[in-house]
mmCIF file of C-alpha atoms in Angstrom:
data_model
loop_
_atom_site.group_PDB
_atom_site.id
_atom_site.type_symbol
_atom_site.label_atom_id
_atom_site.label_comp_id
_atom_site.label_asym_id
_atom_site.label_seq_id
_atom_site.Cartn_x
_atom_site.Cartn_y
_atom_site.Cartn_z
ATOM 1 C CA MET A 71 27.952 184.472 194.500
ATOM 2 C CA GLU A 72 24.913 186.539 195.446
ATOM 3 C CA LEU A 73 25.050 190.157 194.306
ATOM 4 C CA THR A 74 23.633 192.910 196.642
ATOM 5 C CA ASP A 75 21.050 195.142 195.155
ATOM 6 C CA ILE A 76 23.666 197.980 194.715
ATOM 7 C CA GLN A 77 26.120 195.555 192.992
ATOM 8 C CA ARG A 78 23.346 194.251 190.697
ATOM 9 C CA LYS A 79 22.252 197.813 189.772
ATOM 10 C CA PHE A 80 25.853 198.798 189.078
ATOM 11 C CA VAL A 81 26.616 195.708 186.948
ATOM 12 C CA LEU A 82 23.355 195.928 184.929
ATOM 13 C CA HIS A 83 23.812 199.681 184.189
ATOM 14 C CA TRP A 84 27.485 199.148 183.260
ATOM 15 C CA GLY A 85 26.414 196.473 180.715
ATOM 16 C CA GLU A 86 23.813 198.892 179.178
ATOM 17 C CA MET A 87 26.378 201.658 178.949
ATOM 18 C CA GLY A 88 28.840 199.316 177.315
ATOM 19 C CA SER A 89 26.271 198.506 174.646
ATOM 20 C CA MET A 90 25.903 202.170 173.960
ATOM 21 C CA TRP A 91 29.694 202.504 173.692
ATOM 22 C CA GLY A 92 29.811 199.583 171.150
ATOM 23 C CA VAL A 93 31.025 196.994 173.760
ATOM 24 C CA ASN A 94 29.329 193.625 174.244
ATOM 25 C CA ARG A 95 26.971 193.627 177.238
ATOM 26 C CA THR A 96 28.471 190.640 178.958
ATOM 27 C CA VAL A 97 32.020 192.095 178.454
ATOM 28 C CA SER A 98 30.867 195.181 180.296
ATOM 29 C CA GLN A 99 29.106 193.304 183.024
ATOM 30 C CA ILE A 100 32.116 191.075 183.710
ATOM 31 C CA HIS A 101 34.300 194.108 184.089
ATOM 32 C CA ALA A 102 31.763 195.843 186.228
ATOM 33 C CA LEU A 103 31.442 192.726 188.476
ATOM 34 C CA LEU A 104 35.196 192.404 188.908
ATOM 35 C CA PHE A 105 35.551 196.127 189.583
ATOM 36 C CA ALA A 106 32.628 196.277 192.085
ATOM 37 C CA HIS A 107 33.612 193.003 193.813
ATOM 38 C CA GLY A 108 37.236 194.075 194.085
ATOM 39 C CA ARG A 109 38.765 190.603 194.168
ATOM 40 C CA PRO A 110 39.759 187.927 191.652
ATOM 41 C CA MET A 111 37.026 185.578 190.417
ATOM 42 C CA HIS A 112 37.186 182.390 188.294
ATOM 43 C CA ALA A 113 35.195 181.932 185.102
ATOM 44 C CA GLU A 114 32.622 179.549 186.636
ATOM 45 C CA GLU A 115 31.822 182.068 189.462
ATOM 46 C CA LEU A 116 31.443 184.854 186.899
ATOM 47 C CA SER A 117 29.156 182.641 184.723
ATOM 48 C CA GLU A 118 26.993 181.600 187.670
ATOM 49 C CA THR A 119 26.771 185.154 189.198
ATOM 50 C CA LEU A 120 25.763 186.747 185.937
ATOM 51 C CA GLY A 121 23.685 183.946 184.682
ATOM 52 C CA VAL A 122 25.416 183.696 181.321
ATOM 53 C CA ALA A 123 26.945 180.823 179.463
ATOM 54 C CA ARG A 124 30.420 179.665 180.359
ATOM 55 C CA SER A 125 31.522 180.074 176.680
ATOM 56 C CA ASN A 126 30.220 183.646 176.726
ATOM 57 C CA VAL A 127 32.234 184.384 179.786
ATOM 58 C CA SER A 128 35.316 182.803 178.294
ATOM 59 C CA ASN A 129 35.034 184.976 175.105
ATOM 60 C CA SER A 130 34.294 188.039 177.080
ATOM 61 C CA LEU A 131 37.357 187.494 179.231
ATOM 62 C CA LYS A 132 39.552 187.145 176.217
ATOM 63 C CA GLU A 133 38.213 190.514 174.857
ATOM 64 C CA LEU A 134 38.899 192.144 178.318
ATOM 65 C CA GLN A 135 42.371 190.745 178.269
ATOM 66 C CA ALA A 136 42.921 192.136 174.795
ATOM 67 C CA TRP A 137 41.885 195.576 176.044
ATOM 68 C CA ASN A 138 44.328 195.156 178.990
ATOM 69 C CA LEU A 139 41.410 195.595 181.342
ATOM 70 C CA VAL A 140 41.702 192.200 182.935
ATOM 71 C CA ARG A 141 44.598 190.027 183.940
ATOM 72 C CA ILE A 142 44.948 186.386 185.013
ATOM 73 C CA THR A 143 46.020 185.594 188.505
ATOM 74 C CA HIS A 144 46.238 182.351 190.511
ATOM 75 C CA THR A 145 45.234 181.169 193.997
ATOM 76 C CA LEU A 146 47.560 178.724 195.962
ATOM 77 C CA GLY A 147 46.169 175.195 195.643
ATOM 78 C CA ASP A 148 43.648 175.988 192.935
ATOM 79 C CA ARG A 149 44.544 175.197 189.387
ATOM 80 C CA ARG A 150 41.873 177.476 187.841
ATOM 81 C CA ASP A 151 42.631 180.852 186.317
ATOM 82 C CA TYR A 152 41.258 183.785 188.308
ATOM 83 C CA PHE A 153 40.595 187.219 186.728
ATOM 84 C CA GLU A 154 40.988 190.645 188.209
ATOM 85 C CA THR A 155 40.817 194.224 187.128
ATOM 86 C CA SER A 156 42.183 197.251 188.590
ATOM 87 C CA VAL A 157 40.229 198.890 191.328
ATOM 88 C CA ASP A 158 41.744 202.280 190.596
ATOM 89 C CA VAL A 159 39.317 204.284 188.498
ATOM 90 C CA TRP A 160 42.175 206.520 187.170
ATOM 91 C CA GLU A 161 44.149 203.479 185.944
ATOM 92 C CA LEU A 162 41.108 202.183 184.165
ATOM 93 C CA PHE A 163 40.373 205.390 182.601
ATOM 94 C CA ARG A 164 43.926 205.748 181.396
ATOM 95 C CA THR A 165 43.808 202.185 179.959
ATOM 96 C CA VAL A 166 40.534 202.760 178.093
ATOM 97 C CA VAL A 167 41.790 206.099 176.672
ATOM 98 C CA ARG A 168 45.164 204.418 175.652
ATOM 99 C CA GLU A 169 43.549 201.390 174.088
ATOM 100 C CA ARG A 170 40.771 203.426 172.291
ATOM 101 C CA LYS A 171 43.511 205.869 170.830
ATOM 102 C CA GLU A 172 45.751 202.935 169.589
ATOM 103 C CA ARG A 173 42.772 201.134 168.045
ATOM 104 C CA GLU A 174 40.759 204.026 166.639
ATOM 105 C CA PHE A 175 42.499 207.322 166.528
ATOM 106 C CA ASP A 176 46.065 206.309 165.467
ATOM 107 C CA PRO A 177 44.818 204.168 162.404
ATOM 108 C CA THR A 178 42.453 206.851 161.290
ATOM 109 C CA ILE A 179 45.118 209.581 161.501
ATOM 110 C CA ARG A 180 47.468 207.282 159.436
ATOM 111 C CA VAL A 181 44.825 206.806 156.793
ATOM 112 C CA LEU A 182 44.135 210.517 156.561
ATOM 113 C CA ARG A 183 47.780 211.408 156.279
ATOM 114 C CA GLU A 184 48.169 208.845 153.497
ATOM 115 C CA ILE A 185 45.087 210.384 151.818
ATOM 116 C CA VAL A 186 46.363 213.912 152.010
ATOM 117 C CA ALA A 187 49.817 212.785 150.870
ATOM 118 C CA SER A 188 48.491 211.123 147.852
ATOM 119 C CA PRO A 189 48.900 212.849 144.389
ATOM 120 C CA ASP A 190 45.292 212.092 143.651
ATOM 121 C CA PHE A 191 44.193 214.118 146.681
ATOM 122 C CA GLN A 192 44.851 217.357 144.618
ATOM 123 C CA LYS A 193 42.207 216.184 142.051
ATOM 124 C CA GLU A 194 39.521 216.308 144.824
ATOM 125 C CA PRO A 195 37.336 219.400 144.978
ATOM 126 C CA PRO A 196 38.860 222.053 147.220
ATOM 127 C CA ASP A 197 36.077 221.989 149.750
ATOM 128 C CA ALA A 198 36.484 218.111 150.049
ATOM 129 C CA GLN A 199 40.092 218.707 150.623
ATOM 130 C CA ASP A 200 39.420 221.251 153.331
ATOM 131 C CA ARG A 201 37.090 218.942 155.092
ATOM 132 C CA ILE A 202 39.478 216.026 155.025
ATOM 133 C CA ARG A 203 42.413 218.248 156.221
ATOM 134 C CA SER A 204 40.277 219.686 158.948
ATOM 135 C CA THR A 205 39.357 216.202 160.108
ATOM 136 C CA MET A 206 43.015 215.143 160.181
ATOM 137 C CA ASP A 207 43.970 218.241 162.096
ATOM 138 C CA LEU A 208 41.236 217.765 164.669
ATOM 139 C CA MET A 209 42.004 214.094 165.278
ATOM 140 C CA THR A 210 45.730 214.825 165.417
ATOM 141 C CA LYS A 211 45.192 217.461 168.162
ATOM 142 C CA LEU A 212 42.819 215.132 170.067
ATOM 143 C CA ALA A 213 45.440 212.364 169.860
ATOM 144 C CA THR A 214 48.243 214.722 171.062
ATOM 145 C CA TRP A 215 45.928 215.830 173.838
ATOM 146 C CA ALA A 216 45.302 212.265 174.849
ATOM 147 C CA ASP A 217 49.043 211.453 174.880
ATOM 148 C CA GLU A 218 49.626 214.521 177.076
ATOM 149 C CA MET A 219 46.842 213.478 179.555
ATOM 150 C CA LEU A 220 48.152 209.927 179.778
ATOM 151 C CA ARG A 221 51.480 211.314 180.864
ATOM 152 C CA LEU A 222 49.970 213.075 183.932
ATOM 153 C CA SER A 223 49.654 211.449 187.320
ATOM 154 C CA PRO A 224 46.088 210.767 188.580
ATOM 155 C CA GLY A 225 46.254 213.595 191.057
ATOM 156 C CA THR A 226 47.497 216.073 188.326
ATOM 157 C CA LEU A 227 44.874 214.747 185.894
ATOM 158 C CA ASP A 228 42.114 215.253 188.409
ATOM 159 C CA LYS A 229 43.225 218.911 188.872
ATOM 160 C CA VAL A 230 43.326 219.447 185.118
ATOM 161 C CA LEU A 231 39.848 218.061 184.644
ATOM 162 C CA THR A 232 38.490 220.168 187.502
ATOM 163 C CA LEU A 233 40.250 223.206 186.214
ATOM 164 C CA GLY A 234 38.873 222.546 182.691
ATOM 165 C CA ALA A 235 35.306 222.392 184.058
ATOM 166 C CA SER A 236 35.835 225.650 185.802
ATOM 167 C CA VAL A 237 37.243 227.329 182.829
ATOM 168 C CA GLN A 238 34.290 226.167 180.735
ATOM 169 C CA LYS A 239 31.882 227.649 183.293
ATOM 170 C CA PHE A 240 33.687 230.962 183.275
ATOM 171 C CA VAL A 241 33.908 231.163 179.269
ATOM 172 C CA ARG A 242 30.136 230.301 179.081
ATOM 173 C CA GLY A 243 29.468 232.894 181.786
ATOM 174 C CA ASP A 244 27.903 230.495 184.143
ATOM 175 C CA SER A 245 29.900 231.676 187.155
ATOM 176 C CA ALA A 246 29.253 234.976 188.949
ATOM 177 C CA PRO A 247 31.776 237.645 187.954
ATOM 178 C CA PRO A 248 34.378 238.598 190.599
ATOM 179 C CA PRO A 249 33.653 241.724 192.489
ATOM 180 C CA PRO A 250 35.142 244.882 190.908
ATOM 181 C CA PRO A 251 38.478 245.870 192.330
ATOM 182 C CA ASP A 252 38.847 249.027 194.491
ATOM 183 C CA LYS A 253 39.327 251.693 191.914
ATOM 184 C CA GLY A 254 40.871 254.251 194.183
ATOM 185 C CA ASP A 255 42.187 257.283 192.489
ATOM 186 C CA ASP A 256 43.350 255.578 189.383
ATOM 187 C CA PRO A 257 41.259 256.815 186.322
ATOM 188 C CA ASP A 258 42.250 253.690 184.345
ATOM 189 C CA ALA A 259 41.363 251.189 186.982
ATOM 190 C CA HIS A 260 38.162 250.240 185.364
ATOM 191 C CA HIS A 261 40.127 248.413 182.678
ATOM 192 C CA ALA A 262 41.417 245.974 185.384
ATOM 193 C CA SER A 263 38.049 244.501 185.656
ATOM 194 C CA LEU A 264 37.952 243.372 181.990
ATOM 195 C CA PRO A 265 38.578 239.646 181.440
ATOM 196 C CA MET A 266 41.984 238.940 179.894
ATOM 197 C CA ILE A 267 41.278 236.205 177.371
#
């Protein structure tokens, strides 16, 4: 399959970004190709299109399946396995968040809880205890936040992210303040213009 210039640029960039996120370049490129192309492809077609070894494609597909980002499908009259990914960006986002949480956050939180619960923990210097507890608290809050975000529908999640960006701009003072309300005859009306945070 011949890639268009746009597809090639997308696939190459996604591979570079994957490397920065600690994901193998070929794994990222295969996922990007399946996403951009929007239809199932077999391993030989992936190998030929990306110019990578068939064994590399096979290993990369296994990794993508382990992350639940790629699934096998079949075509009538063809015995080969075809591979597809979701073309819904929100579904992909949720899958990545869920998988990373399960692989990275949850095990770390478990270890931190074991450390804090250990009788030996009290023998550590108080400032070290504080740092470890703070780390555990932060990771627990982030994990809880991720769980809550994963429960939201894509439409609601989009609204939450948009609202979050607006709140951040307001807190930083990036947005223009609202016009002052009409004070009329009320001597305490100037208090109404103070932000309630």
